[in-house]
Short mmCIF file of C-alpha atoms in Angstrom, two decimals:
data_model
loop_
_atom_site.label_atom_id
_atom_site.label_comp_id
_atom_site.label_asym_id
_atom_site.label_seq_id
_atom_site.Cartn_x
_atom_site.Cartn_y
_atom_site.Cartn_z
CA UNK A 1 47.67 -7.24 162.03
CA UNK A 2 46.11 -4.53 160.44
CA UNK A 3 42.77 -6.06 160.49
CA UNK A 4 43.41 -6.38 164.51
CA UNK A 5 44.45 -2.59 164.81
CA UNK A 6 41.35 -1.84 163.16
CA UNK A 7 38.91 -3.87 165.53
CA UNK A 8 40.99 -2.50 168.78
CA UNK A 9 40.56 1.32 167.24
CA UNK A 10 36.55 1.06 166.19
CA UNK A 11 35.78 -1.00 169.62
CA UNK A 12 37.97 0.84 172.31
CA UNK A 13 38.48 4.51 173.16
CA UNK A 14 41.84 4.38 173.13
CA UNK A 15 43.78 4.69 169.77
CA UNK A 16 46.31 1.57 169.33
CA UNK A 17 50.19 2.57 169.25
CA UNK A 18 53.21 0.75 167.50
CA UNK A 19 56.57 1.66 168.84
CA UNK A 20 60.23 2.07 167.57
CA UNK A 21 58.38 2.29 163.94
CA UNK A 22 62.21 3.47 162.40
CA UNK A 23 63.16 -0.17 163.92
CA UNK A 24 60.52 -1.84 161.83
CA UNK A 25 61.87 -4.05 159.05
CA UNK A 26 61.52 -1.19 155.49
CA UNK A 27 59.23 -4.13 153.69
CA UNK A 28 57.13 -4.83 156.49
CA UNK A 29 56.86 -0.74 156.80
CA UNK A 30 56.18 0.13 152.81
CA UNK A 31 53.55 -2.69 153.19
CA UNK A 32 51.82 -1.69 156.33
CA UNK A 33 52.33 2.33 155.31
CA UNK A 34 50.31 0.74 151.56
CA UNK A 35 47.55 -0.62 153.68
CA UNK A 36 46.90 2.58 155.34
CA UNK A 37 48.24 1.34 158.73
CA UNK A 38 49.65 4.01 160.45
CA UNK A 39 45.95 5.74 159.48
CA UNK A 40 45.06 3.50 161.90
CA UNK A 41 47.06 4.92 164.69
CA UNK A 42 45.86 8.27 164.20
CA UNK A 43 48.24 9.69 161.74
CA UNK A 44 46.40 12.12 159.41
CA UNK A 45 47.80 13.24 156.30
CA UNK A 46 49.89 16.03 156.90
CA UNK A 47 51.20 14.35 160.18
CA UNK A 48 51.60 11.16 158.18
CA UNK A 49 54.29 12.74 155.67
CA UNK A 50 55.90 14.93 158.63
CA UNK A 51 56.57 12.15 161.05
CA UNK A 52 56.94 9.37 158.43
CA UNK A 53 59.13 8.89 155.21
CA UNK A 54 57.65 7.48 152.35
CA UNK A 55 58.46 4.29 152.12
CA UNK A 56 61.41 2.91 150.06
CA UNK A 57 61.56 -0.51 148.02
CA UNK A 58 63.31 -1.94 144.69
CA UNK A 59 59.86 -4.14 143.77
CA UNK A 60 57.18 -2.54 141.86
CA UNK A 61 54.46 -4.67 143.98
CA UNK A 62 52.12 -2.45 145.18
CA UNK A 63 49.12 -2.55 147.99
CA UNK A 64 45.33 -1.66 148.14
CA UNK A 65 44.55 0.58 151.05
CA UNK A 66 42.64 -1.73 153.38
CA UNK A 67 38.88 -1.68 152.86
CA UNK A 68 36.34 -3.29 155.72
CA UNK A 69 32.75 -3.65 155.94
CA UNK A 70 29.95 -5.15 157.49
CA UNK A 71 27.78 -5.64 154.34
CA UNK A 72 28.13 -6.98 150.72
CA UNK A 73 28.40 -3.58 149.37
CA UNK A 74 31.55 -3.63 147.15
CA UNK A 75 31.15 0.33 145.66
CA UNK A 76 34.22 1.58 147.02
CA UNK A 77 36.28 -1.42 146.80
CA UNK A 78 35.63 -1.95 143.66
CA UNK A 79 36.89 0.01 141.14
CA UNK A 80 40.49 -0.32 143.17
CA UNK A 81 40.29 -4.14 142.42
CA UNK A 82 39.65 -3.27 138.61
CA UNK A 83 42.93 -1.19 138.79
CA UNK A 84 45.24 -4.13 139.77
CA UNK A 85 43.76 -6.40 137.31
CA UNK A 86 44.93 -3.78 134.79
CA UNK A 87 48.37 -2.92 136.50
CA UNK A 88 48.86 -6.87 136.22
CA UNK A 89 47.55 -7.01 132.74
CA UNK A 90 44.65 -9.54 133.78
CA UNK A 91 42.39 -10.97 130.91
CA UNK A 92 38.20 -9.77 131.75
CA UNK A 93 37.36 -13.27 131.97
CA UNK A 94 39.22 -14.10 134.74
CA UNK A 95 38.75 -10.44 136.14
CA UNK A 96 35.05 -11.33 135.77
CA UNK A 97 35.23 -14.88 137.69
CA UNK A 98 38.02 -13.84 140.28
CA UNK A 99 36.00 -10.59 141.00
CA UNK A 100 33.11 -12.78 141.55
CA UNK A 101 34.87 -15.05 143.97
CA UNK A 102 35.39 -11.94 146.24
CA UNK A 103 32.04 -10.86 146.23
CA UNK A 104 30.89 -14.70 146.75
CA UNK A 105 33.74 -14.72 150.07
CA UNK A 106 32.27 -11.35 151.41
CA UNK A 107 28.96 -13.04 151.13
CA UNK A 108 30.24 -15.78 153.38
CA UNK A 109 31.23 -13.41 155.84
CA UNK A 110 27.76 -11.93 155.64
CA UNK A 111 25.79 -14.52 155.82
CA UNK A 112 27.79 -17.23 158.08
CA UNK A 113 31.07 -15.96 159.10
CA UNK A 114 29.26 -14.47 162.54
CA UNK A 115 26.81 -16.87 162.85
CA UNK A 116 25.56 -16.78 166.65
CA UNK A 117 28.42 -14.44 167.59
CA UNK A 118 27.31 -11.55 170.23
CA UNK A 119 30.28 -9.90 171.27
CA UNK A 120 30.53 -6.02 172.22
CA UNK A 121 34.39 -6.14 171.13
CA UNK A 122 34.04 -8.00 167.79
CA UNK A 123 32.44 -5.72 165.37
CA UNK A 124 30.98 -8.37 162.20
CA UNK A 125 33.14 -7.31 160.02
CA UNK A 126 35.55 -7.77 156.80
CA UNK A 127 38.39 -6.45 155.79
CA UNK A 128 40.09 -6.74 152.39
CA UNK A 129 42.98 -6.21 150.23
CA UNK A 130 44.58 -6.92 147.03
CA UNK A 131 48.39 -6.63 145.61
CA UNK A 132 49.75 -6.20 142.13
CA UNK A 133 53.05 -6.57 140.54
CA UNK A 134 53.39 -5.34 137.10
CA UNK A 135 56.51 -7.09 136.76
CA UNK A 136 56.09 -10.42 137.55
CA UNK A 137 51.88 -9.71 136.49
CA UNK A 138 51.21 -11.44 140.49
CA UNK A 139 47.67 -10.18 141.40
CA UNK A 140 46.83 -11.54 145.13
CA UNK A 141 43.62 -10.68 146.17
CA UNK A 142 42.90 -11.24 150.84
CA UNK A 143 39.47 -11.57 152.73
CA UNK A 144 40.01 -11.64 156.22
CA UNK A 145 36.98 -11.95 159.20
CA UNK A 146 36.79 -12.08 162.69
CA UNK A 147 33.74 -14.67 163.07
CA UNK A 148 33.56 -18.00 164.36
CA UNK A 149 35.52 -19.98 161.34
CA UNK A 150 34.43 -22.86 158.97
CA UNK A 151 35.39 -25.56 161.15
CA UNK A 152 32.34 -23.72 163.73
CA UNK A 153 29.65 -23.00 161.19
CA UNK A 154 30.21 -26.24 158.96
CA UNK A 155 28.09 -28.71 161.49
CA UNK A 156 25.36 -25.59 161.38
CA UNK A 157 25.06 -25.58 157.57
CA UNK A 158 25.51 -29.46 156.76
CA UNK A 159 24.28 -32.19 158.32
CA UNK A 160 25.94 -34.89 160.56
CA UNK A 161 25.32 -37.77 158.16
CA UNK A 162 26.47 -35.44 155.04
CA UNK A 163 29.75 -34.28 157.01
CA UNK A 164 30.76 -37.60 158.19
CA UNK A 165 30.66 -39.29 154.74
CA UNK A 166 32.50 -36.58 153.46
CA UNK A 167 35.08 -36.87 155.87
CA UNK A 168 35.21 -40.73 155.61
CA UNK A 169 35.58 -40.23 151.47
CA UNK A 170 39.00 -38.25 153.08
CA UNK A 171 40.27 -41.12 155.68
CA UNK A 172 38.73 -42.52 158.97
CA UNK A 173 40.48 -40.72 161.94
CA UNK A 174 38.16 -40.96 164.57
CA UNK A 175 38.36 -37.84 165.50
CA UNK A 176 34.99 -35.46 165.43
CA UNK A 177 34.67 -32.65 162.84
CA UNK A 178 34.50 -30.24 165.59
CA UNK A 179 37.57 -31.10 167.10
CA UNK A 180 40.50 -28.89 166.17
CA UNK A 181 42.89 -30.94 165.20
CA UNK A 182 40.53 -31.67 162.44
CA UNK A 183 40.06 -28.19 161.24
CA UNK A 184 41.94 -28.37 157.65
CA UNK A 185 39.65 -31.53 156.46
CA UNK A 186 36.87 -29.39 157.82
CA UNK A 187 37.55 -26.38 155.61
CA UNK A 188 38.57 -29.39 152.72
CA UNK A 189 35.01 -30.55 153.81
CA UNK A 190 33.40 -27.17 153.66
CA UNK A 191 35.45 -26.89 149.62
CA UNK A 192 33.27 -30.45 148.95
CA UNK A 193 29.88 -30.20 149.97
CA UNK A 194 29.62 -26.71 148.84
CA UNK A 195 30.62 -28.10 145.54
CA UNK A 196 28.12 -30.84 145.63
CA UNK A 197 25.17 -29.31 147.07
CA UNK A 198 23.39 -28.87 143.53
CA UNK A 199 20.18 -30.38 145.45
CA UNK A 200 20.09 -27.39 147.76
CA UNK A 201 19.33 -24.85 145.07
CA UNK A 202 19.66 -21.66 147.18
CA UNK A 203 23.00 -21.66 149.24
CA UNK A 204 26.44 -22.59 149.96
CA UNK A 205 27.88 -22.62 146.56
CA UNK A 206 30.17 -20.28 147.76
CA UNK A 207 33.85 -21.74 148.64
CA UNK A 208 33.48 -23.68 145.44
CA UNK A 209 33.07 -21.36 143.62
CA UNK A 210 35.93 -19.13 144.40
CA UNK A 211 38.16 -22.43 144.48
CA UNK A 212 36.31 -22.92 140.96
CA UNK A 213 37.70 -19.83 140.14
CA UNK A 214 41.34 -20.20 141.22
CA UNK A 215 40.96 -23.68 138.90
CA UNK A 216 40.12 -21.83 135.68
CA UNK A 217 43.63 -19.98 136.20
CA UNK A 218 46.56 -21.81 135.09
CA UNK A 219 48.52 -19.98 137.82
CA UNK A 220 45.60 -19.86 140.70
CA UNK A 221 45.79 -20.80 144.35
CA UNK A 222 44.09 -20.46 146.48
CA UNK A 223 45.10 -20.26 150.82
CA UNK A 224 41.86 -20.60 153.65
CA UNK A 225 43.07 -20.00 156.85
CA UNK A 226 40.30 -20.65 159.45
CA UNK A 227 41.45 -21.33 163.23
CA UNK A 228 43.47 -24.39 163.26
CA UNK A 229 42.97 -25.18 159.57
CA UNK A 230 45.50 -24.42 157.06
CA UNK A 231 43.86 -25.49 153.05
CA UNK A 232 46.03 -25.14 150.15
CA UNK A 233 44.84 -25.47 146.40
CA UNK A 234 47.61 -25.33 143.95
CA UNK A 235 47.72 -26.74 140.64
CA UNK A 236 44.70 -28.82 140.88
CA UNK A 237 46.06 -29.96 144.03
CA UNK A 238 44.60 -29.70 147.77
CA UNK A 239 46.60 -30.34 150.92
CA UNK A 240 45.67 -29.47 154.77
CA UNK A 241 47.45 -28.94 157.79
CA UNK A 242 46.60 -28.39 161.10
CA UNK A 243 48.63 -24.63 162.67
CA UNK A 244 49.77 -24.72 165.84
CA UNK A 245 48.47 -21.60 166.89
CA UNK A 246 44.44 -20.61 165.64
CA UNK A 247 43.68 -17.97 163.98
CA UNK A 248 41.09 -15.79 165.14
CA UNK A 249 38.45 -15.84 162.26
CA UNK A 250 38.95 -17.15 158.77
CA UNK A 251 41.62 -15.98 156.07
CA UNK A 252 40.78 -16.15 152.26
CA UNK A 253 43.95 -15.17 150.02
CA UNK A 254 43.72 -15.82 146.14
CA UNK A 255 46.54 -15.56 143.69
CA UNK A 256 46.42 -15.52 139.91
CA UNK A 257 49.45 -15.08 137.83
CA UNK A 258 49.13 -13.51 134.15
CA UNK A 259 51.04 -13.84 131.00
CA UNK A 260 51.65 -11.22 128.39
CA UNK A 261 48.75 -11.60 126.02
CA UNK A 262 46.51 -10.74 128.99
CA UNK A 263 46.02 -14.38 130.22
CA UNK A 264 47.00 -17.16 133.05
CA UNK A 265 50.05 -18.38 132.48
CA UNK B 1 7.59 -9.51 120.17
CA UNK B 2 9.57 -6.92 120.56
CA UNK B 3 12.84 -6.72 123.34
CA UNK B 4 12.96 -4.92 126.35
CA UNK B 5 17.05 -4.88 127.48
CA UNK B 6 18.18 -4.28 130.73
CA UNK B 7 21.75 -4.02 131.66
CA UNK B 8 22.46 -4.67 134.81
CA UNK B 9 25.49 -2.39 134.98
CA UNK B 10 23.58 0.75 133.78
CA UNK B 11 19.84 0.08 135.30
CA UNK B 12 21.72 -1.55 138.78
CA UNK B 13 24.94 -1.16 139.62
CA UNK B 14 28.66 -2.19 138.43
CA UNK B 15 28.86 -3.65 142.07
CA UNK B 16 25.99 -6.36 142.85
CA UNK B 17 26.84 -8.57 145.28
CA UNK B 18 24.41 -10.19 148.07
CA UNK B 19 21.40 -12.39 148.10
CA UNK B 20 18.73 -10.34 150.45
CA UNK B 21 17.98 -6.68 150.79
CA UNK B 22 19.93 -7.48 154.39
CA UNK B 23 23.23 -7.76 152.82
CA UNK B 24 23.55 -4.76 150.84
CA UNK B 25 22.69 -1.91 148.90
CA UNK B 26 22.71 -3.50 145.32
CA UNK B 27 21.42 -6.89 146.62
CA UNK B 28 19.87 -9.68 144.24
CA UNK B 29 16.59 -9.19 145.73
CA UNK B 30 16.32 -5.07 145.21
CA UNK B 31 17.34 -5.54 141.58
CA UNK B 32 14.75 -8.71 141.32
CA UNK B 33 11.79 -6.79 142.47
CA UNK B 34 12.71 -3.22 141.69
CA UNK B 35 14.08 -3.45 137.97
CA UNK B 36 13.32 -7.48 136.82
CA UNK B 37 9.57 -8.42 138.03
CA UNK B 38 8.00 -5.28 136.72
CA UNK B 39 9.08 -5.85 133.61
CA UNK B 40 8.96 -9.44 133.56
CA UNK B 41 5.16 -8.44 134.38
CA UNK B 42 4.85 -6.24 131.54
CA UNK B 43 6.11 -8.99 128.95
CA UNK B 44 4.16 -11.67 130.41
CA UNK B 45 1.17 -9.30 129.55
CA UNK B 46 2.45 -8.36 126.49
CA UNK B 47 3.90 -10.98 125.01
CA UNK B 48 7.36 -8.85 124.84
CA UNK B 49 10.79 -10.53 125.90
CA UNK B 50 13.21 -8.83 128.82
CA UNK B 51 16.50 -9.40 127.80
CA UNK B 52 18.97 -9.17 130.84
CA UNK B 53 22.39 -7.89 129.57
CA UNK B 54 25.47 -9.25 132.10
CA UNK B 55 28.04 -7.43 130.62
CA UNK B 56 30.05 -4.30 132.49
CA UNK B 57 29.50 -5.85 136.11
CA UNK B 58 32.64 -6.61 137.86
CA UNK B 59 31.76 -10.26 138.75
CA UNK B 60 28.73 -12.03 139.84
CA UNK B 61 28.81 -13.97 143.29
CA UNK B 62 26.81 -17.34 142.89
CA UNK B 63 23.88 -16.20 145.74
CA UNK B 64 23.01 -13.10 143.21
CA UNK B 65 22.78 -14.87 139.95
CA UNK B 66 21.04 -17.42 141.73
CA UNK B 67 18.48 -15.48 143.93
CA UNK B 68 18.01 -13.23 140.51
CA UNK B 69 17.36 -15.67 137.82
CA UNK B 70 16.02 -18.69 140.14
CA UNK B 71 14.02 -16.20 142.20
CA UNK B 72 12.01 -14.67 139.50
CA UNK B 73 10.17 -18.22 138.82
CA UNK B 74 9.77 -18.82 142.68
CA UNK B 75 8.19 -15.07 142.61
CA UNK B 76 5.50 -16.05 139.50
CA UNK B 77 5.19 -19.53 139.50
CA UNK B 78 2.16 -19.23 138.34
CA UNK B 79 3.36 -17.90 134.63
CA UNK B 80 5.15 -21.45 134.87
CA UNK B 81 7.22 -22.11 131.33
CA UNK B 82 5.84 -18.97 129.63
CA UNK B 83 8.67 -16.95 131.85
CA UNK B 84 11.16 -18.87 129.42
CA UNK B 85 9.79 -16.80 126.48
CA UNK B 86 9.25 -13.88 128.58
CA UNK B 87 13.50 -13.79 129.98
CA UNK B 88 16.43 -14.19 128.11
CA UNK B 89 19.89 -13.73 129.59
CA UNK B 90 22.46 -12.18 127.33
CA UNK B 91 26.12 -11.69 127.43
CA UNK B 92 27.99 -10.40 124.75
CA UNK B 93 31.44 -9.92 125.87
CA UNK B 94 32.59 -13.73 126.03
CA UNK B 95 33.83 -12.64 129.61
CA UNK B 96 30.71 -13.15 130.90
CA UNK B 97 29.96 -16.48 129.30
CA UNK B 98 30.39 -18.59 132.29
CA UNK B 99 28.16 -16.00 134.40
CA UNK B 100 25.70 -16.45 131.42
CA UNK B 101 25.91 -20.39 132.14
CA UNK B 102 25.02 -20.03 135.94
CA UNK B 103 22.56 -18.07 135.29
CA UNK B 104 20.72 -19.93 132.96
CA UNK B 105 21.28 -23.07 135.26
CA UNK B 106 19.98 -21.49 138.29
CA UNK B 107 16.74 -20.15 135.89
CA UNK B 108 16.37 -23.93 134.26
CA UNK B 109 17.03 -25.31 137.98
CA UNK B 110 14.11 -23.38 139.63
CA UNK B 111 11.42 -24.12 136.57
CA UNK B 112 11.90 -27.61 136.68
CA UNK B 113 11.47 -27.78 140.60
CA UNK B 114 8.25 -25.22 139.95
#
């Protein structure tokens, strides 16, 4: 939602408006107010702290302001990151792979997510953020984009006969990659031929590596959300669903969950 | 033969991310021919080694390891297997180990397809 306020603010002249704000459930306010939200709508900070209480909770989990972008440059972002892997307690190794991940996602969005996209209201953009709780030592790290979605660019960046055996090694449905009912197994597709695309020796190495990365923590996941297509990779496990309603771009969250001695659980 | 060491935290940036000079501002290709191939030059005339430190970065994305290490033998194909005397990729904080691994793959990778 954020994300959305943000394209409507950078591509219209009108600033977007929320209303009855005091209505607003207090978690979904001390999260949006974390994000930098109601920056969004105009608020600076003096007007921010005069119109708008700080935001109240019992849980220690904490936001990243929102950052967005429309290149790989990860300066500003990045020393935020660093901070929740050390509010979490995060070992460097998988700060090191996990970091890595995001910078191979915000690649993606570079270099495919907007592929043959010309629209005057949908800047090519990113936007991220991460969470930390020091308590339960939860980092989540998001990657959101407006482009066309996997399920789109995967029959640009693979070929037919590649795609359809790697969708017959899933079942035999019939149905086209393209079509949307189809659109998990095509981001579940996207996960395996990125992964087995060692003859191509420059590209697409992306997805499996950040799923490579969720592996190597014992309490990774890993969520892509790209229109219709809903992946999940939990504990060495991946399922797919197809959402009712698309989403307008592709979602990348990542989870990790650290013990005390710095590592995954 | 003496070492030449470049870190890619301290010569680059703590930041790299991106294949082309397109994506971004501390791009595998900038640091490639900016930092790496003049002083891959230099060693391949000298005999020296460049050492290319890993450590300090916050992660490496696949596309910059790759278009670094597997783009400096497409770039002097010519010097063939002497650029495996002339690079060495070094991590010293076990952290970076797996980066280490990639990279060397993606170097090995593009010299045997040379």
């Amino acid at each position: 939602m954020a994300a959305e306020y943000d394209r409507i603010g950078r591509t219209r002249t009108l600033t977007p408006a929320a209303i009855d704000i005091e209505k607003w459930d207090s978690e979904v306010y001390r999260r949006l107010h974390q994000l930098g939200f109601f920056r969004l709508l105009g608020f600076n900070d003096q007007g921010l702290k005069a119109v708008l209480p700080d935001p109240e909770s019992t849980s220690a989990e904490y936001l990243t302001p929102m950052f967005c972008g429309n290149d790989t440059d990860l300066t500003e972002s990045g020393d935020v990151l660093l901070d929740l892997f050390v509010a979490v307690g995060g070992d460097a190794a998988s700060r090191v792979q996990l970091l890595g991940a995001v910078a191979d996602a915000i690649e993606n969005v570079k270099g495919h997510a907007y592929e043959g996209m010309r629209h005057p209201g949908i800047p090519q953009l990113w936007w991220m953020s991460g969470s930390a709780d020091p308590d339960t030592r939860k980092l989540t790290l998001s990657i959101y984009d407006q482009g066309v979605t996997i399920p789109v660019t995967l029959p640009n960046k693979w070929s037919k006969d590649v795609l359809t055996s790697v969708i017959r090694s899933f079942f035999d449905s019939g149905l086209a990659i393209t079509d949307p009912r189809m659109d998990g197994y095509a981001v579940k597709a996207a996960m395996t031929v990125s992964k087995t695309s060692s003859g191509l020796e420059e590209r697409g190495k992306g997805l499996a590596k950040i799923r490579d990365a969720v592996t190597d923590c014992a309490g990774g996941r890993l969520r892509v959300i790209s229109r219709r297509g809903n992946y999940l990779f939990e504990n060495g496990v991946e399922t797919v669903e197809c959402l009712p309603t698309p989403l307008h771009g592709t979602y990348i969250g990542i989870e990790a969950t650290f013990s005390e001695g710095g590592g995954n659980e | 033969m003496s070492e030449m060491v470049i870190s890619i935290a301290d010569r680059f940036s703590k930041f790299p991310a991106g294949r082309y000079m397109a994506d971004g501002p501390f791009n595998a290709e900038r640091f490639r021919q900016e930092v790496l191939l003049p002083a891959i030059d230099d060693a391949l005339t000298s005999g020296n080694q460049v050492v290319v430190k890993l450590d300090g970065v916050i992660g490496y994305s696949s596309s910059f390891l790759e278009e670094v290490f597997g783009g400096v033998v497409r770039a002097r194909k010519q010097a063939g297997d002497k650029l495996k005397k002339a690079l060495a990729i070094r991590a010293d904080d076990v952290a970076y180990s797996a980066a280490k691994l990639d990279a060397e793959r993606y170097f090995d990778d593009a010299l045997s397809r040379n």
